[in-house]
Structure formats: C-alpha cells, structure tokens
CSV table of C-alpha atoms in Angstrom, one decimal:
chain,number,residue,atom,x,y,z
A,1,MET,CA,26.7,49.9,9.7
A,2,LEU,CA,27.7,48.6,13.6
A,3,LYS,CA,30.2,51.5,13.1
A,4,PHE,CA,28.1,54.0,12.2
A,5,PHE,CA,25.5,53.7,15.1
A,6,ARG,CA,28.4,53.1,17.5
A,7,LYS,CA,29.7,56.9,16.3
A,8,ILE,CA,26.4,58.3,17.1
A,9,ARG,CA,26.1,56.6,20.4
A,10,TYR,CA,29.6,58.4,21.1
A,11,ASN,CA,28.3,62.1,20.0
A,12,LEU,CA,25.2,61.7,22.0
A,13,ILE,CA,26.9,60.7,24.9
A,14,SER,CA,30.1,63.3,24.7
A,15,LYS,CA,27.9,66.3,24.4
A,16,ASN,CA,26.0,65.1,27.2
A,17,LYS,CA,22.6,64.8,25.1
A,18,THR,CA,21.3,62.1,27.6
A,19,GLY,CA,17.7,62.3,26.9
A,20,LYS,CA,18.4,62.0,23.0
A,21,TYR,CA,20.9,59.4,23.7
A,22,ILE,CA,18.0,57.4,25.2
A,23,LYS,CA,15.6,57.7,23.2
A,24,TYR,CA,18.3,56.4,20.2
A,25,ALA,CA,18.7,53.5,22.0
A,26,LEU,CA,15.0,52.5,22.2
A,27,GLY,CA,14.5,53.4,18.9
A,28,GLU,CA,18.0,50.8,17.9
A,29,ILE,CA,16.6,48.2,20.2
A,30,ILE,CA,13.1,48.3,18.6
A,31,LEU,CA,14.8,48.3,14.9
A,32,VAL,CA,17.1,45.1,16.4
A,33,VAL,CA,13.3,43.8,17.7
A,34,ILE,CA,11.9,43.9,14.2
A,35,GLY,CA,15.2,42.7,12.4
A,36,ILE,CA,14.6,39.5,15.1
A,37,LEU,CA,11.1,39.1,13.9
A,38,ILE,CA,11.6,39.7,10.4
A,39,ALA,CA,14.1,37.2,10.5
A,40,LEU,CA,11.8,34.5,12.5
A,41,GLN,CA,9.1,35.4,9.6
A,42,ILE,CA,11.2,34.4,7.0
A,43,ASN,CA,12.3,31.5,8.6
A,44,ASN,CA,9.2,30.2,9.4
A,45,TRP,CA,8.3,30.9,5.6
A,46,ASN,CA,11.2,28.9,4.6
A,47,GLY,CA,10.3,25.8,7.0
A,48,ASN,CA,6.6,25.8,5.6
A,49,ARG,CA,7.6,26.0,2.1
A,50,LYS,CA,10.0,23.0,3.0
A,51,ASP,CA,6.9,21.1,4.9
A,52,VAL,CA,4.7,21.8,1.9
A,53,ILE,CA,6.9,20.4,-0.8
A,54,LEU,CA,7.8,17.9,1.5
A,55,GLU,CA,4.2,16.3,1.9
A,56,LYS,CA,3.3,16.8,-2.0
A,57,GLU,CA,5.8,14.5,-2.6
A,58,TYR,CA,4.8,11.7,0.2
A,59,LEU,CA,1.5,11.9,-0.9
A,60,THR,CA,2.8,11.3,-4.8
A,61,ARG,CA,4.6,8.1,-3.6
A,62,LEU,CA,2.0,7.3,-1.9
A,63,LYS,CA,-0.3,7.8,-4.4
A,64,SER,CA,2.0,5.7,-6.9
A,65,ASP,CA,2.0,2.8,-4.1
A,66,LEU,CA,-2.0,2.3,-3.3
A,67,GLU,CA,-1.9,2.5,-7.4
A,68,TYR,CA,0.3,-0.7,-8.1
A,69,ASP,CA,-2.0,-2.3,-4.8
A,70,GLN,CA,-4.9,-2.2,-6.8
A,71,SER,CA,-2.9,-3.5,-9.9
A,72,LEU,CA,-1.8,-6.5,-7.8
A,73,LEU,CA,-4.6,-7.2,-6.4
A,74,LYS,CA,-6.1,-7.8,-9.4
A,75,ARG,CA,-3.9,-8.9,-11.2
A,76,ILE,CA,-2.8,-11.5,-8.9
A,77,THR,CA,-6.9,-12.2,-7.5
A,78,ILE,CA,-9.8,-10.3,-8.9
A,79,ASN,CA,-8.4,-11.4,-12.8
A,80,ARG,CA,-8.4,-14.8,-11.7
A,81,TYR,CA,-11.2,-15.4,-9.6
A,82,GLU,CA,-14.1,-16.0,-12.3
A,83,ARG,CA,-11.9,-18.8,-13.7
A,84,LYS,CA,-10.3,-20.1,-10.3
A,85,VAL,CA,-14.2,-21.1,-9.2
A,86,GLU,CA,-15.2,-22.6,-12.8
A,87,CYS,CA,-12.4,-24.9,-12.5
A,88,LEU,CA,-13.0,-26.4,-9.2
A,89,GLU,CA,-16.9,-26.4,-9.8
A,90,LYS,CA,-15.5,-28.2,-13.0
A,91,GLY,CA,-14.1,-30.6,-10.7
A,92,LYS,CA,-16.9,-31.1,-8.4
A,93,ALA,CA,-19.0,-31.9,-10.6
A,94,TYR,CA,-16.3,-34.2,-12.8
A,95,ASN,CA,-16.5,-36.0,-8.7
A,96,GLN,CA,-20.0,-36.8,-8.9
A,97,GLY,CA,-20.0,-38.0,-12.0
A,98,ASN,CA,-21.6,-34.8,-13.7
A,99,TYR,CA,-18.6,-33.9,-16.6
A,100,ILE,CA,-17.7,-35.8,-18.9
A,101,ILE,CA,-13.9,-35.3,-20.1
A,102,LYS,CA,-13.1,-34.5,-23.4
A,103,ASP,CA,-9.4,-33.1,-23.5
A,104,THR,CA,-7.8,-35.1,-20.9
A,105,LEU,CA,-4.8,-32.5,-20.3
A,106,GLN,CA,-6.6,-29.4,-20.3
A,107,PHE,CA,-9.4,-30.7,-17.6
A,108,LEU,CA,-6.1,-31.5,-15.1
A,109,ASP,CA,-4.9,-28.4,-16.3
A,110,ASP,CA,-7.8,-26.8,-14.8
A,111,ILE,CA,-8.2,-28.7,-12.0
A,112,GLY,CA,-4.9,-27.6,-10.8
A,113,TYR,CA,-5.7,-23.9,-12.1
A,114,GLY,CA,-8.2,-24.3,-9.2
A,115,GLY,CA,-5.4,-23.8,-6.4
A,116,VAL,CA,-4.4,-20.1,-7.4
A,117,PHE,CA,-3.7,-17.5,-5.2
A,118,GLY,CA,-4.5,-20.3,-2.4
A,119,ASN,CA,-3.9,-17.8,0.3
A,120,VAL,CA,-3.8,-14.1,1.6
A,121,ASN,CA,0.1,-13.3,0.2
A,122,TRP,CA,0.1,-10.2,-1.6
A,123,SER,CA,3.8,-8.4,-0.7
A,124,LEU,CA,1.9,-5.5,-1.0
A,125,ASN,CA,3.8,-1.9,-1.3
A,126,THR,CA,4.4,-0.3,2.5
A,127,ASN,CA,7.3,1.7,1.7
A,128,THR,CA,6.3,5.3,2.1
A,129,TYR,CA,4.4,4.6,4.2
A,130,ASN,CA,6.4,3.1,6.8
A,131,GLU,CA,9.0,5.4,6.1
A,132,LEU,CA,6.2,8.1,7.2
A,133,ILE,CA,6.3,5.9,10.6
A,134,SER,CA,9.8,5.6,11.0
A,135,THR,CA,10.5,8.8,10.6
A,136,GLY,CA,7.6,10.8,12.2
A,137,ASN,CA,6.8,13.0,8.7
A,138,LEU,CA,3.3,11.4,9.1
A,139,ARG,CA,2.7,14.8,10.9
A,140,LYS,CA,3.8,16.8,7.6
A,141,ILE,CA,0.5,15.8,6.2
A,142,LYS,CA,-1.8,18.9,7.2
A,143,SER,CA,-5.4,17.1,7.2
A,144,ASP,CA,-6.2,15.6,10.1
A,145,SER,CA,-8.7,13.5,8.0
A,146,LEU,CA,-6.4,12.6,5.4
A,147,ARG,CA,-3.9,11.6,7.9
A,148,ASN,CA,-5.9,9.6,9.7
A,149,ASN,CA,-7.4,8.1,6.3
A,150,ILE,CA,-4.0,7.0,5.8
A,151,ILE,CA,-3.4,5.1,9.2
A,152,THR,CA,-6.6,3.4,8.6
A,153,TYR,CA,-6.3,2.0,4.9
A,154,TYR,CA,-2.8,0.6,6.3
A,155,GLU,CA,-4.0,-0.9,9.4
A,156,ASN,CA,-6.4,-2.6,7.4
A,157,SER,CA,-4.7,-3.8,4.8
A,158,ASN,CA,-2.3,-5.3,7.0
A,159,ALA,CA,-4.8,-6.9,9.3
A,160,TYR,CA,-6.5,-8.4,5.9
A,161,GLN,CA,-3.4,-10.0,5.4
A,162,ILE,CA,-3.0,-11.7,8.7
A,163,SER,CA,-6.6,-13.2,9.0
A,164,GLY,CA,-5.7,-14.6,6.0
A,165,ARG,CA,-2.3,-15.5,5.7
A,166,ASP,CA,-2.0,-18.8,7.5
A,167,TYR,CA,-5.9,-20.0,5.8
A,168,ILE,CA,-5.0,-22.6,3.7
A,169,SER,CA,-7.1,-25.0,2.0
A,170,GLY,CA,-4.6,-27.9,1.7
A,171,TYR,CA,-6.5,-27.9,-1.8
A,172,ILE,CA,-3.1,-27.1,-4.1
A,173,ASN,CA,-1.0,-29.6,-2.0
A,174,PHE,CA,-3.7,-32.4,-2.3
A,175,VAL,CA,-3.5,-32.0,-6.5
A,176,ASN,CA,0.9,-31.5,-6.8
A,177,SER,CA,1.0,-34.5,-4.4
A,178,LEU,CA,-1.2,-36.4,-7.3
A,179,ARG,CA,0.8,-35.3,-10.3
A,180,PRO,CA,4.2,-33.4,-10.8
A,181,TYR,CA,3.5,-29.9,-12.8
A,182,ASN,CA,5.8,-28.8,-15.4
A,183,SER,CA,4.7,-25.7,-17.2
A,184,LYS,CA,7.3,-26.2,-20.1
A,185,HIS,CA,6.4,-29.7,-20.8
A,186,LYS,CA,2.8,-30.1,-19.4
A,187,GLU,CA,1.8,-33.9,-20.8
A,188,SER,CA,5.1,-35.2,-19.5
A,189,ASP,CA,3.4,-37.2,-16.8
A,190,ILE,CA,0.0,-37.6,-17.9
A,191,VAL,CA,0.6,-41.4,-19.0
A,192,PHE,CA,1.7,-42.0,-16.0
A,193,ASP,CA,-0.2,-39.9,-13.2
A,194,THR,CA,-3.3,-39.4,-15.0
A,195,PRO,CA,-5.4,-42.6,-14.1
A,196,THR,CA,-3.9,-42.0,-10.5
A,197,MET,CA,-5.2,-38.4,-10.5
A,198,LEU,CA,-8.1,-39.1,-11.6
A,199,LYS,CA,-9.1,-41.4,-9.0
A,200,HIS,CA,-8.5,-39.6,-6.4
A,201,LEU,CA,-10.2,-36.8,-8.3
A,202,LYS,CA,-13.8,-38.8,-7.6
A,203,THR,CA,-12.5,-39.1,-3.8
A,204,GLU,CA,-14.3,-37.9,-1.0
A,205,GLU,CA,-11.4,-36.0,0.6
A,206,TYR,CA,-11.2,-33.7,-3.0
A,207,TYR,CA,-15.0,-33.2,-2.7
A,208,ARG,CA,-14.1,-31.4,0.7
A,209,LEU,CA,-10.8,-30.1,-0.3
A,210,ALA,CA,-12.5,-28.2,-3.4
A,211,ASN,CA,-15.4,-26.8,-1.3
A,212,LEU,CA,-12.9,-25.5,1.0
A,213,GLU,CA,-10.8,-23.7,-1.9
A,214,LEU,CA,-13.7,-22.1,-3.0
A,215,THR,CA,-15.0,-21.1,0.7
A,216,LEU,CA,-10.8,-19.3,0.7
A,217,ALA,CA,-11.5,-17.9,-2.5
A,218,HIS,CA,-14.4,-16.1,-2.0
A,219,SER,CA,-12.8,-14.4,1.0
A,220,VAL,CA,-9.8,-13.8,-0.4
A,221,THR,CA,-11.7,-12.1,-3.3
A,222,ASN,CA,-13.6,-10.4,-0.8
A,223,PHE,CA,-10.8,-9.0,0.7
A,224,ALA,CA,-9.2,-7.7,-1.9
A,225,ASP,CA,-12.4,-6.2,-3.5
A,226,LYS,CA,-12.4,-4.0,-0.4
A,227,LEU,CA,-9.0,-3.4,-0.4
A,228,ILE,CA,-9.4,-2.0,-4.0
A,229,GLN,CA,-12.1,0.3,-2.9
A,230,GLN,CA,-10.5,1.5,0.4
A,231,SER,CA,-7.7,2.3,-1.9
A,232,GLN,CA,-9.4,3.9,-4.7
A,233,GLU,CA,-10.9,6.1,-1.8
A,234,LEU,CA,-7.6,7.3,-0.6
A,235,VAL,CA,-6.2,7.7,-3.7
A,236,ASN,CA,-9.5,10.3,-4.7
A,237,SER,CA,-8.2,12.2,-1.3
A,238,ILE,CA,-4.7,12.2,-2.3
A,239,GLU,CA,-5.5,13.8,-5.4
A,240,THR,CA,-7.9,16.7,-4.3
A,241,ALA,CA,-4.8,17.0,-1.3
A,242,LEU,CA,-2.3,17.8,-4.5
A,243,LYS,CA,-4.6,20.3,-5.8
A,244,ASP,CA,-4.9,22.5,-2.9
C-alpha cells in the first residue's frame, strides 16, 4: 500500500503536476488523520469495555464480602443476643434471691454463656475494599453516589469496631476465674468449683459485672444491627448497578 502511494506521488512530481500533487498530499494527510482517529476510538472503546468488566468484577466481589459480613454478624451477635441477655438476667435474679436452681450444670453453663461476644471483634471481610483503595481502582466504579456509599460503609464499619474493641466488662474473666470450662467434659469441675462459684454469684461484684455485660450486649448488638442495615442497602445499590 505504501509503495502504491509513493508511486502516485512520484508520477505527479515527475510530470510537474504540482497542483494535483498538493491536493493528493492533503488527501493523504486527511486519510492518515482519519486512520489515527479511528484507531484512537477503537482503543478508547476497548479500554472502556475492560473498565466495565473490571467494575462488575469488583462489584460482584464487594457484594459477596458484604453478604459474608451480614452472615457473620447474625451468627456471632444477633442470633446469640436474646439468650445472652436471658442468661445474664438469670444470673442477676439468682444474685437477688429471685431464682431457684433446678439444674446446676445447666445454670452454670448459662452463667458462662452470658459472656459470649464480649467485645466488638468481628473480623469483617475488607479484602476487596482494601484492594480498591490500594490500587486506585475505586475510580473504576462509575457511579459517584455508589462509590461514596461504599467508602461511607467501610468507614462506619471501621469506626464501630474501633469504638467497641476495647470495651470489655470483665464479666467473662470473672466467671472463668471461678470455674475452668471444658466443653467436652462440662461436669468435670462441678463438684470442686460449684460451691465457690455460687457463693461469688451472690456478690455485689458479680451484679455489677452482669450489668456492665448487659450494657455491652445492647451496644454491640446495636452496632451489628446498624451495620447489617447499611450493608444490605449497599448490596441493593450494587445489584442495581450490576443490572445496568
């Protein structure tokens, strides 16, 4: 093709057809410019297509991370909240002389259960979000509102965990100091430790720690509820974006 154009230019010059040569040269330049513009357009289209694919991959991973977080929060906090409160209230009732023990082993198990999820230590999945931030690929998410919502969710999640991570009532340490717990042999220490444990459950210290643990339970569950709600709202937004 290049040889063909060179031949045409040579013939025009050799025949002193300067006017036609200039017109031809301008036409050739225009063709070159058009070719460059087409190549750039194709390159831009290909780049945009890759960005769309990458965006959908990230959104799909984020959705999976958020659904994992919801499942985790429900499993370790929400689903255990009611029994935790019930066990702590039972311990308080015993402390005040308003509860009669029918099954000592079960009662001691309940006292121990009052200490589950004793602080905010959720180990939420932030892998995809961290990658988006570290690589700068957060800008690949086209929607400004969705991008801002993602940032807000993970900032809130981090703030909740920081604010609650060091809030420990001391309840579980108090209970464990009275009776070592072995899940495979729950009855192993009941004869030796039970009298001492029951005695300390009647003290003012236990009553105070039970109230602190109840306050912690309400606060942690409130944090979890808010995160689950915000997470689901973000999942809904991501699902809408994936359909576009």
